[in-house]
mmCIF file of C-alpha atoms in Angstrom:
data_model
loop_
_atom_site.group_PDB
_atom_site.id
_atom_site.type_symbol
_atom_site.label_atom_id
_atom_site.label_comp_id
_atom_site.label_asym_id
_atom_site.label_seq_id
_atom_site.Cartn_x
_atom_site.Cartn_y
_atom_site.Cartn_z
ATOM 1 C CA MET A 1162 80.406 84.841 107.013
ATOM 2 C CA ALA A 1163 82.388 85.832 103.942
ATOM 3 C CA SER A 1164 85.600 85.550 105.923
ATOM 4 C CA THR A 1165 84.648 82.068 107.135
ATOM 5 C CA LEU A 1166 83.786 80.991 103.606
ATOM 6 C CA CYS A 1167 87.123 82.308 102.363
ATOM 7 C CA SER A 1168 89.020 80.367 105.026
ATOM 8 C CA ARG A 1169 87.136 77.124 104.348
ATOM 9 C CA THR A 1170 87.602 77.386 100.596
ATOM 10 C CA PHE A 1171 91.273 78.258 101.057
ATOM 11 C CA LEU A 1172 91.903 75.293 103.332
ATOM 12 C CA ALA A 1173 90.090 72.901 101.037
ATOM 13 C CA ALA A 1174 92.094 74.091 98.060
ATOM 14 C CA SER A 1175 95.312 73.835 100.047
ATOM 15 C CA HIS A 1176 94.622 70.222 100.981
ATOM 16 C CA ARG A 1177 93.904 69.377 97.355
ATOM 17 C CA LEU A 1178 97.196 70.858 96.289
ATOM 18 C CA ILE A 1179 99.676 69.868 98.990
ATOM 19 C CA THR A 1180 99.903 66.096 98.740
ATOM 20 C CA PRO A 1181 102.764 63.751 99.693
ATOM 21 C CA SER A 1182 103.294 62.840 96.047
ATOM 22 C CA LEU A 1183 103.781 66.476 95.082
ATOM 23 C CA LEU A 1184 105.965 67.774 97.887
ATOM 24 C CA PRO A 1185 109.644 66.858 97.502
ATOM 25 C CA GLN A 1186 110.968 64.686 100.296
ATOM 26 C CA LYS A 1187 114.500 66.024 99.869
ATOM 27 C CA PRO A 1188 115.721 69.557 99.137
ATOM 28 C CA LEU A 1189 115.408 70.366 95.435
ATOM 29 C CA ASN A 1190 116.619 73.226 93.340
ATOM 30 C CA LEU A 1191 114.147 75.341 91.415
ATOM 31 C CA ALA A 1192 114.643 73.649 88.054
ATOM 32 C CA SER A 1193 114.165 70.123 89.385
ATOM 33 C CA PHE A 1194 111.099 71.129 91.380
ATOM 34 C CA LEU A 1195 109.443 72.585 88.281
ATOM 35 C CA THR A 1196 109.835 69.356 86.341
ATOM 36 C CA ARG A 1197 107.890 67.226 88.809
ATOM 37 C CA ARG A 1198 104.954 65.621 87.014
ATOM 38 C CA GLY A 1199 101.592 66.950 88.079
ATOM 39 C CA PHE A 1200 102.845 70.196 89.609
ATOM 40 C CA PHE A 1201 101.274 72.643 87.175
ATOM 41 C CA SER A 1202 98.190 70.496 86.578
ATOM 42 C CA GLN A 1203 97.106 71.059 90.183
ATOM 43 C CA LEU A 1204 97.738 74.801 90.229
ATOM 44 C CA GLY A 1205 94.734 75.781 88.137
ATOM 45 C CA SER A 1206 92.026 74.418 90.420
ATOM 46 C CA TYR A 1207 93.622 75.980 93.470
ATOM 47 C CA SER A 1208 94.102 79.400 91.871
ATOM 48 C CA THR A 1209 90.461 79.498 90.732
ATOM 49 C CA ALA A 1210 89.189 78.501 94.171
ATOM 50 C CA TYR A 1211 91.437 80.978 95.919
ATOM 51 C CA ARG A 1212 90.479 83.912 93.689
ATOM 52 C CA SER A 1213 86.785 83.127 94.121
ATOM 53 C CA ALA A 1214 87.108 82.937 97.886
ATOM 54 C CA ARG A 1215 89.035 86.189 98.061
ATOM 55 C CA ALA A 1216 86.407 87.921 95.938
ATOM 56 C CA MET A 1217 83.591 86.735 98.209
ATOM 57 C CA ALA A 1218 85.486 87.815 101.308
ATOM 58 C CA SER A 1219 86.695 91.155 99.996
ATOM 59 C CA ALA A 1220 83.884 93.045 101.666
ATOM 60 C CA GLY A 1221 85.133 91.832 105.027
ATOM 61 C CA ILE A 1222 88.668 93.095 104.529
ATOM 62 C CA GLY A 1223 87.728 96.706 105.125
ATOM 63 C CA ALA A 1224 88.626 99.852 103.264
ATOM 64 C CA ARG A 1225 92.227 99.997 102.117
ATOM 65 C CA ALA A 1226 94.347 103.049 102.669
ATOM 66 C CA GLY A 1227 95.248 104.954 99.525
ATOM 67 C CA TYR A 1228 98.459 103.524 98.087
ATOM 68 C CA SER A 1229 101.352 105.520 96.729
ATOM 69 C CA THR A 1230 104.923 104.434 97.253
ATOM 70 C CA SER A 1231 106.015 108.042 96.935
ATOM 71 C CA SER A 1232 103.735 109.397 99.659
ATOM 72 C CA SER A 1233 102.346 106.739 102.004
ATOM 73 C CA VAL A 1234 105.738 105.272 102.950
ATOM 74 C CA ALA A 1235 108.919 107.309 103.212
ATOM 75 C CA THR A 1236 112.041 105.950 101.546
ATOM 76 C CA ASN A 1237 114.065 106.894 104.623
ATOM 77 C CA GLU A 1238 112.093 104.256 106.548
ATOM 78 C CA PRO A 1239 113.418 100.767 105.702
ATOM 79 C CA VAL A 1240 110.421 98.692 106.831
ATOM 80 C CA VAL A 1241 106.640 98.501 106.477
ATOM 81 C CA SER A 1242 104.233 96.801 108.858
ATOM 82 C CA VAL A 1243 102.196 93.710 108.049
ATOM 83 C CA ASP A 1244 99.044 95.795 108.485
ATOM 84 C CA TRP A 1245 100.219 98.268 105.863
ATOM 85 C CA LEU A 1246 101.059 95.487 103.429
ATOM 86 C CA HIS A 1247 97.722 93.776 104.000
ATOM 87 C CA SER A 1248 95.907 97.026 103.219
ATOM 88 C CA ASN A 1249 97.884 97.599 100.012
ATOM 89 C CA LEU A 1250 98.546 94.039 98.898
ATOM 90 C CA ARG A 1251 96.532 94.108 95.691
ATOM 91 C CA GLU A 1252 97.752 97.434 94.372
ATOM 92 C CA PRO A 1253 99.069 96.960 90.809
ATOM 93 C CA ASP A 1254 102.288 98.939 91.270
ATOM 94 C CA LEU A 1255 103.380 97.031 94.365
ATOM 95 C CA LYS A 1256 105.519 93.908 94.033
ATOM 96 C CA VAL A 1257 105.985 91.561 96.994
ATOM 97 C CA LEU A 1258 109.047 89.307 97.026
ATOM 98 C CA ASP A 1259 109.662 86.201 99.114
ATOM 99 C CA ALA A 1260 113.446 86.292 99.495
ATOM 100 C CA SER A 1261 113.811 83.456 101.991
ATOM 101 C CA TRP A 1262 117.288 81.953 102.187
ATOM 102 C CA TYR A 1263 119.021 79.779 104.767
ATOM 103 C CA MET A 1264 122.498 79.041 106.050
ATOM 104 C CA PRO A 1265 124.098 75.855 104.669
ATOM 105 C CA ASP A 1266 123.851 74.008 107.992
ATOM 106 C CA GLU A 1267 120.106 74.676 108.400
ATOM 107 C CA GLN A 1268 119.083 72.055 105.813
ATOM 108 C CA ARG A 1269 116.017 74.030 104.720
ATOM 109 C CA ASN A 1270 114.787 74.560 101.178
ATOM 110 C CA PRO A 1271 113.341 78.048 100.567
ATOM 111 C CA ILE A 1272 111.752 77.117 97.235
ATOM 112 C CA GLN A 1273 109.899 74.199 98.774
ATOM 113 C CA GLU A 1274 108.779 76.351 101.700
ATOM 114 C CA TYR A 1275 107.554 79.021 99.289
ATOM 115 C CA GLN A 1276 105.352 76.360 97.699
ATOM 116 C CA VAL A 1277 103.877 75.441 101.064
ATOM 117 C CA ALA A 1278 103.087 78.974 102.249
ATOM 118 C CA HIS A 1279 103.712 82.480 100.968
ATOM 119 C CA ILE A 1280 101.993 85.852 101.064
ATOM 120 C CA PRO A 1281 99.295 85.995 98.350
ATOM 121 C CA GLY A 1282 100.708 87.204 95.057
ATOM 122 C CA ALA A 1283 104.322 87.184 96.237
ATOM 123 C CA LEU A 1284 107.050 86.341 93.751
ATOM 124 C CA PHE A 1285 110.046 84.218 94.711
ATOM 125 C CA PHE A 1286 113.387 86.051 94.634
ATOM 126 C CA ASP A 1287 116.204 83.498 94.457
ATOM 127 C CA LEU A 1288 119.122 85.048 96.331
ATOM 128 C CA ASP A 1289 121.562 82.463 95.005
ATOM 129 C CA GLY A 1290 120.135 82.646 91.482
ATOM 130 C CA ILE A 1291 120.231 86.432 91.108
ATOM 131 C CA SER A 1292 123.932 86.676 91.833
ATOM 132 C CA ASP A 1293 127.390 87.019 90.316
ATOM 133 C CA ARG A 1294 128.167 83.871 88.306
ATOM 134 C CA SER A 1295 131.834 84.803 87.827
ATOM 135 C CA THR A 1296 132.929 84.077 91.411
ATOM 136 C CA SER A 1297 132.924 81.054 93.698
ATOM 137 C CA LEU A 1298 131.816 83.223 96.622
ATOM 138 C CA PRO A 1299 128.135 82.664 97.473
ATOM 139 C CA HIS A 1300 125.349 85.023 96.297
ATOM 140 C CA MET A 1301 127.608 87.953 95.485
ATOM 141 C CA LEU A 1302 126.134 91.104 93.967
ATOM 142 C CA PRO A 1303 125.488 90.622 90.227
ATOM 143 C CA SER A 1304 126.406 93.128 87.548
ATOM 144 C CA GLU A 1305 124.037 95.964 86.695
ATOM 145 C CA GLU A 1306 123.049 94.266 83.457
ATOM 146 C CA ALA A 1307 122.405 90.959 85.204
ATOM 147 C CA PHE A 1308 120.309 92.498 87.982
ATOM 148 C CA ALA A 1309 118.245 94.418 85.427
ATOM 149 C CA ALA A 1310 117.663 91.211 83.464
ATOM 150 C CA GLY A 1311 116.676 89.248 86.565
ATOM 151 C CA CYS A 1312 114.248 91.894 87.825
ATOM 152 C CA SER A 1313 112.751 92.281 84.352
ATOM 153 C CA ALA A 1314 112.144 88.530 84.161
ATOM 154 C CA LEU A 1315 110.289 88.775 87.469
ATOM 155 C CA GLY A 1316 108.081 91.496 85.993
ATOM 156 C CA ILE A 1317 109.451 94.304 88.175
ATOM 157 C CA GLU A 1318 109.498 97.829 86.753
ATOM 158 C CA ASN A 1319 111.043 101.052 88.011
ATOM 159 C CA LYS A 1320 107.611 102.478 88.814
ATOM 160 C CA ASP A 1321 106.960 99.648 91.268
ATOM 161 C CA GLY A 1322 107.283 99.775 94.992
ATOM 162 C CA VAL A 1323 108.908 96.592 96.303
ATOM 163 C CA VAL A 1324 108.280 94.902 99.661
ATOM 164 C CA VAL A 1325 110.628 92.061 100.571
ATOM 165 C CA TYR A 1326 110.096 89.450 103.269
ATOM 166 C CA ASP A 1327 111.489 86.113 104.374
ATOM 167 C CA ALA A 1328 110.287 83.151 106.409
ATOM 168 C CA LYS A 1329 112.594 83.714 109.393
ATOM 169 C CA GLY A 1330 111.328 87.177 110.340
ATOM 170 C CA VAL A 1331 113.939 89.584 109.037
ATOM 171 C CA PHE A 1332 117.011 87.840 107.695
ATOM 172 C CA SER A 1333 117.761 87.470 103.984
ATOM 173 C CA ALA A 1334 115.091 90.032 103.047
ATOM 174 C CA ALA A 1335 117.456 92.783 104.173
ATOM 175 C CA ARG A 1336 120.014 91.617 101.606
ATOM 176 C CA VAL A 1337 117.508 92.064 98.768
ATOM 177 C CA TRP A 1338 116.481 95.468 100.173
ATOM 178 C CA TRP A 1339 120.158 96.463 99.994
ATOM 179 C CA MET A 1340 120.573 95.050 96.468
ATOM 180 C CA PHE A 1341 117.742 97.182 95.107
ATOM 181 C CA ARG A 1342 119.225 100.267 96.764
ATOM 182 C CA VAL A 1343 122.680 99.499 95.343
ATOM 183 C CA PHE A 1344 121.117 99.533 91.890
ATOM 184 C CA GLY A 1345 119.328 102.822 92.444
ATOM 185 C CA HIS A 1346 115.808 101.690 93.368
ATOM 186 C CA ASP A 1347 114.837 103.444 96.611
ATOM 187 C CA LYS A 1348 111.173 102.408 96.604
ATOM 188 C CA VAL A 1349 111.953 99.226 98.505
ATOM 189 C CA TRP A 1350 111.075 98.120 102.032
ATOM 190 C CA VAL A 1351 111.412 95.056 104.237
ATOM 191 C CA LEU A 1352 108.294 93.561 105.807
ATOM 192 C CA ASP A 1353 108.805 94.114 109.531
ATOM 193 C CA GLY A 1354 108.645 90.728 111.251
ATOM 194 C CA GLY A 1355 108.406 88.897 107.936
ATOM 195 C CA LEU A 1356 106.202 85.908 107.225
ATOM 196 C CA PRO A 1357 106.008 84.823 110.904
ATOM 197 C CA ARG A 1358 104.449 88.148 111.911
ATOM 198 C CA TRP A 1359 102.156 88.117 108.865
ATOM 199 C CA ARG A 1360 100.798 84.718 109.881
ATOM 200 C CA ALA A 1361 100.631 85.617 113.576
ATOM 201 C CA SER A 1362 98.456 88.586 112.597
ATOM 202 C CA GLY A 1363 95.931 86.196 111.062
ATOM 203 C CA TYR A 1364 96.515 87.119 107.435
ATOM 204 C CA ASP A 1365 96.096 84.598 104.625
ATOM 205 C CA VAL A 1366 98.890 82.722 102.902
ATOM 206 C CA GLU A 1367 98.859 80.908 99.577
ATOM 207 C CA SER A 1368 100.048 77.375 98.995
ATOM 208 C CA SER A 1369 101.485 76.957 95.504
ATOM 209 C CA ALA A 1370 98.900 79.376 94.191
ATOM 210 C CA SER A 1371 100.825 80.773 91.260
ATOM 211 C CA GLY A 1372 102.625 78.724 88.641
ATOM 212 C CA ASP A 1373 103.422 82.027 86.966
ATOM 213 C CA ALA A 1374 105.532 83.084 89.958
ATOM 214 C CA ILE A 1375 107.613 79.905 89.768
ATOM 215 C CA LEU A 1376 108.133 80.314 86.044
ATOM 216 C CA LYS A 1377 109.264 83.900 86.609
ATOM 217 C CA ALA A 1378 111.753 82.823 89.276
ATOM 218 C CA SER A 1379 113.196 80.247 86.903
ATOM 219 C CA ALA A 1380 113.286 82.788 84.063
ATOM 220 C CA ALA A 1381 115.148 85.270 86.275
ATOM 221 C CA SER A 1382 117.871 82.743 87.055
ATOM 222 C CA GLU A 1383 118.142 81.794 83.380
ATOM 223 C CA ALA A 1384 118.383 85.465 82.376
ATOM 224 C CA ILE A 1385 121.274 85.973 84.795
ATOM 225 C CA GLU A 1386 123.059 82.955 83.345
ATOM 226 C CA LYS A 1387 122.636 84.266 79.795
ATOM 227 C CA ILE A 1388 124.119 87.630 80.724
ATOM 228 C CA TYR A 1389 127.213 85.996 82.198
ATOM 229 C CA GLN A 1390 127.532 83.850 79.083
ATOM 230 C CA GLY A 1391 127.679 87.015 77.001
ATOM 231 C CA HIS A 1392 124.176 86.858 75.536
ATOM 232 C CA SER A 1393 121.633 89.668 75.437
ATOM 233 C CA VAL A 1394 118.293 89.435 77.219
ATOM 234 C CA SER A 1395 115.062 91.219 76.366
ATOM 235 C CA PRO A 1396 112.760 92.838 77.155
ATOM 236 C CA ILE A 1397 114.359 94.904 79.918
ATOM 237 C CA THR A 1398 111.706 96.657 82.010
ATOM 238 C CA PHE A 1399 113.921 97.538 84.972
ATOM 239 C CA GLN A 1400 116.705 100.095 84.600
ATOM 240 C CA THR A 1401 119.558 100.273 87.101
ATOM 241 C CA LYS A 1402 121.621 103.170 88.398
ATOM 242 C CA PHE A 1403 124.597 101.787 90.295
ATOM 243 C CA GLN A 1404 125.370 103.362 93.685
ATOM 244 C CA PRO A 1405 129.021 102.392 94.289
ATOM 245 C CA HIS A 1406 129.168 104.037 97.713
ATOM 246 C CA LEU A 1407 126.856 101.323 99.118
ATOM 247 C CA VAL A 1408 129.087 98.323 98.346
ATOM 248 C CA TRP A 1409 132.697 97.702 99.341
ATOM 249 C CA THR A 1410 135.372 95.408 97.962
ATOM 250 C CA LEU A 1411 138.199 93.600 99.716
ATOM 251 C CA ASP A 1412 140.673 96.312 98.686
ATOM 252 C CA GLN A 1413 138.529 99.015 100.256
ATOM 253 C CA VAL A 1414 138.425 97.097 103.533
ATOM 254 C CA LYS A 1415 142.206 96.656 103.439
ATOM 255 C CA ASN A 1416 142.699 100.373 102.854
ATOM 256 C CA ASN A 1417 140.306 101.208 105.677
ATOM 257 C CA MET A 1418 142.416 99.144 108.073
ATOM 258 C CA GLU A 1419 145.192 101.646 107.450
ATOM 259 C CA ASP A 1420 143.354 104.965 107.441
ATOM 260 C CA GLN A 1421 140.396 103.927 109.682
ATOM 261 C CA THR A 1422 138.068 106.420 108.035
ATOM 262 C CA TYR A 1423 135.094 104.097 108.540
ATOM 263 C CA GLN A 1424 134.099 102.262 111.697
ATOM 264 C CA HIS A 1425 133.776 98.579 110.824
ATOM 265 C CA VAL A 1426 130.818 96.689 112.347
ATOM 266 C CA ASP A 1427 130.429 92.890 112.064
ATOM 267 C CA ALA A 1428 126.915 91.361 112.267
ATOM 268 C CA ARG A 1429 127.972 87.800 113.153
ATOM 269 C CA SER A 1430 127.521 86.219 116.568
ATOM 270 C CA LYS A 1431 130.053 87.089 119.258
ATOM 271 C CA ALA A 1432 131.330 83.504 119.279
ATOM 272 C CA ARG A 1433 132.026 83.530 115.538
ATOM 273 C CA PHE A 1434 133.531 87.003 115.810
ATOM 274 C CA ASP A 1435 135.844 85.904 118.638
ATOM 275 C CA GLY A 1436 136.738 82.713 116.808
ATOM 276 C CA THR A 1437 135.427 80.416 119.550
ATOM 277 C CA ALA A 1438 132.693 78.980 117.302
ATOM 278 C CA PRO A 1439 133.289 77.482 113.853
ATOM 279 C CA GLU A 1440 132.094 79.146 110.684
ATOM 280 C CA PRO A 1441 129.089 77.451 109.021
ATOM 281 C CA ARG A 1442 131.092 76.943 105.828
ATOM 282 C CA LYS A 1443 133.807 74.316 105.895
ATOM 283 C CA GLY A 1444 137.380 75.440 105.457
ATOM 284 C CA ILE A 1445 136.780 79.015 106.639
ATOM 285 C CA ARG A 1446 139.016 80.267 109.439
ATOM 286 C CA SER A 1447 137.395 81.641 112.585
ATOM 287 C CA GLY A 1448 137.926 85.163 113.850
ATOM 288 C CA HIS A 1449 137.408 88.698 112.594
ATOM 289 C CA ILE A 1450 138.960 91.499 110.573
ATOM 290 C CA PRO A 1451 141.307 93.605 112.724
ATOM 291 C CA GLY A 1452 139.730 96.807 113.979
ATOM 292 C CA SER A 1453 136.131 95.651 113.549
ATOM 293 C CA LYS A 1454 133.513 95.629 116.312
ATOM 294 C CA CYS A 1455 130.731 93.118 116.869
ATOM 295 C CA VAL A 1456 127.011 93.954 116.915
ATOM 296 C CA PRO A 1457 125.161 90.643 116.391
ATOM 297 C CA TYR A 1458 122.212 91.341 114.109
ATOM 298 C CA PRO A 1459 119.523 89.750 116.392
ATOM 299 C CA GLN A 1460 120.154 92.556 118.881
ATOM 300 C CA LEU A 1461 118.505 95.011 116.486
ATOM 301 C CA PHE A 1462 115.087 93.401 116.966
ATOM 302 C CA ASP A 1463 112.434 93.367 119.645
ATOM 303 C CA SER A 1464 112.688 89.940 121.269
ATOM 304 C CA ALA A 1465 108.923 89.419 121.462
ATOM 305 C CA SER A 1466 107.710 90.649 118.067
ATOM 306 C CA GLN A 1467 110.952 90.206 116.101
ATOM 307 C CA THR A 1468 110.378 93.630 114.565
ATOM 308 C CA LEU A 1469 113.054 96.273 114.107
ATOM 309 C CA LEU A 1470 113.722 98.332 117.231
ATOM 310 C CA PRO A 1471 112.698 102.001 117.341
ATOM 311 C CA ALA A 1472 115.360 104.490 116.274
ATOM 312 C CA GLU A 1473 116.258 105.581 119.801
ATOM 313 C CA ASP A 1474 116.798 101.994 120.950
ATOM 314 C CA LEU A 1475 118.916 101.275 117.891
ATOM 315 C CA LYS A 1476 121.074 104.305 118.619
ATOM 316 C CA LYS A 1477 121.656 103.082 122.169
ATOM 317 C CA ARG A 1478 122.581 99.624 120.928
ATOM 318 C CA PHE A 1479 125.310 100.939 118.643
ATOM 319 C CA GLU A 1480 126.541 103.422 121.221
ATOM 320 C CA GLN A 1481 126.932 100.572 123.733
ATOM 321 C CA GLU A 1482 129.622 99.161 121.444
ATOM 322 C CA GLU A 1483 131.286 102.589 121.218
ATOM 323 C CA ILE A 1484 130.189 103.086 117.632
ATOM 324 C CA SER A 1485 129.724 106.767 116.892
ATOM 325 C CA LEU A 1486 126.761 107.632 114.709
ATOM 326 C CA ASP A 1487 128.504 110.891 113.839
ATOM 327 C CA LYS A 1488 131.250 109.069 111.934
ATOM 328 C CA PRO A 1489 131.132 106.866 108.805
ATOM 329 C CA ILE A 1490 130.255 103.195 109.316
ATOM 330 C CA MET A 1491 130.634 100.122 107.097
ATOM 331 C CA ALA A 1492 129.202 96.654 107.741
ATOM 332 C CA SER A 1493 130.237 93.056 107.165
ATOM 333 C CA CYS A 1494 129.181 89.559 108.251
ATOM 334 C CA GLY A 1495 129.764 86.045 106.889
ATOM 335 C CA THR A 1496 128.722 86.384 103.244
ATOM 336 C CA GLY A 1497 127.107 89.816 103.024
ATOM 337 C CA VAL A 1498 123.593 88.845 104.154
ATOM 338 C CA THR A 1499 123.186 89.883 107.791
ATOM 339 C CA ALA A 1500 125.480 92.885 107.306
ATOM 340 C CA CYS A 1501 122.527 94.289 105.375
ATOM 341 C CA ILE A 1502 120.448 94.053 108.565
ATOM 342 C CA LEU A 1503 122.962 96.360 110.237
ATOM 343 C CA ALA A 1504 122.715 98.698 107.242
ATOM 344 C CA MET A 1505 118.927 98.579 107.551
ATOM 345 C CA GLY A 1506 119.019 99.405 111.257
ATOM 346 C CA LEU A 1507 121.449 102.254 110.682
ATOM 347 C CA HIS A 1508 119.203 103.477 107.864
ATOM 348 C CA ARG A 1509 116.389 103.849 110.398
ATOM 349 C CA VAL A 1510 118.535 106.127 112.582
ATOM 350 C CA GLY A 1511 119.395 108.356 109.630
ATOM 351 C CA LYS A 1512 122.602 106.793 108.314
ATOM 352 C CA THR A 1513 121.397 105.970 104.813
ATOM 353 C CA ASP A 1514 124.831 105.626 103.217
ATOM 354 C CA VAL A 1515 126.295 102.613 105.067
ATOM 355 C CA PRO A 1516 128.258 100.378 102.665
ATOM 356 C CA VAL A 1517 128.296 96.585 102.959
ATOM 357 C CA TYR A 1518 131.448 94.561 102.330
ATOM 358 C CA ASP A 1519 130.002 92.118 99.817
ATOM 359 C CA GLY A 1520 132.504 89.274 100.195
ATOM 360 C CA SER A 1521 132.622 89.751 103.976
ATOM 361 C CA TRP A 1522 134.366 87.242 106.245
ATOM 362 C CA THR A 1523 134.142 84.332 103.790
ATOM 363 C CA GLU A 1524 136.229 86.217 101.238
ATOM 364 C CA TRP A 1525 138.620 87.697 103.798
ATOM 365 C CA ALA A 1526 139.266 84.438 105.674
ATOM 366 C CA THR A 1527 140.098 82.512 102.505
ATOM 367 C CA GLN A 1528 143.021 84.859 101.768
ATOM 368 C CA PRO A 1529 145.909 83.351 103.775
ATOM 369 C CA ASP A 1530 148.016 86.516 103.616
ATOM 370 C CA LEU A 1531 145.392 88.764 105.227
ATOM 371 C CA PRO A 1532 145.566 89.550 108.959
ATOM 372 C CA MET A 1533 142.872 88.463 111.378
ATOM 373 C CA GLU A 1534 142.103 88.480 115.075
ATOM 374 C CA GLY A 1535 140.526 85.736 117.187
ATOM 375 C CA GLU A 1536 141.200 82.118 118.093
ATOM 376 C CA ASP A 1537 142.631 81.192 114.679
ATOM 377 C CA SER A 1538 144.814 84.281 114.339
ATOM 378 C CA SER A 1539 147.992 82.360 115.156
ATOM 379 C CA SER A 1540 147.318 79.527 112.709
#
């Protein structure tokens, strides 16, 4: 009965909040969405109703497993299940991040979708906002100082465990998992199957439940901007410890072409890799970096559940492409997003030190003097 009451109250509150006048009809950035009249005025009634419903239904949730990011989940395992997250969702030292992001040609707005439905209590992590502002390349890794400022604005501390998810299943969440690891925070996991699996399991979502989360997302982006403008930001609650072996530059990839110390694996589709399909960004040549091999990232997931394959199946998948797990491996893709899925899969099989080429194909292909293979290699 409590569960039914929770669902009815939740749905009623959702319908009060999500109205045609409030939802943007065209994609909006975070700042413009926040300024819409009436947005925050409707949050209060929903949040109160939702909290009351959750309290009444809490007895029906069942006993939660004891939570400790240092003991209940191993840091050598890159994912957690939706059941685990549901059991530990309200623990105070666990932060959940919605890191949804989409390719330019998908015409989807992750901020708007976050407003419509997200895991209760999740913060929004803006992949484009928490990025390097000194380059024209998209969502490149920010500086240590900038990442610390952005995470601090979100309210993340070093004691926190972090679970990242996205609305596609497992896509951009892997990039944020990698970012935290690059900056020395190992207590980070990707939600296996993401928001689709969470919803398919029957677990609740919030609709614009937290104005505080939106303000924090905006504050994080503003903090990053201040850092790149040379200003200081405080308070800083998240300390970084840069792990340079997990991120590669263009020069490192060029050097590896000569000495071939690392096997180079590309996460893009076979058609993009071969140069028979255009890149999603205009003006980018098609093809691949010489010496690299293609393992399209969707092949690392179970086709039915869209969860990460077991370790033995992952090993077989890489071995099919003649990639030796006994030798060093580095990963790339289009702009450093899906390469992190390869790094995540390799992490599961014990290779926890796989670097990602941050600029990836978008950086490489825009350098006219660099070699390439594929359909456009003669142009």
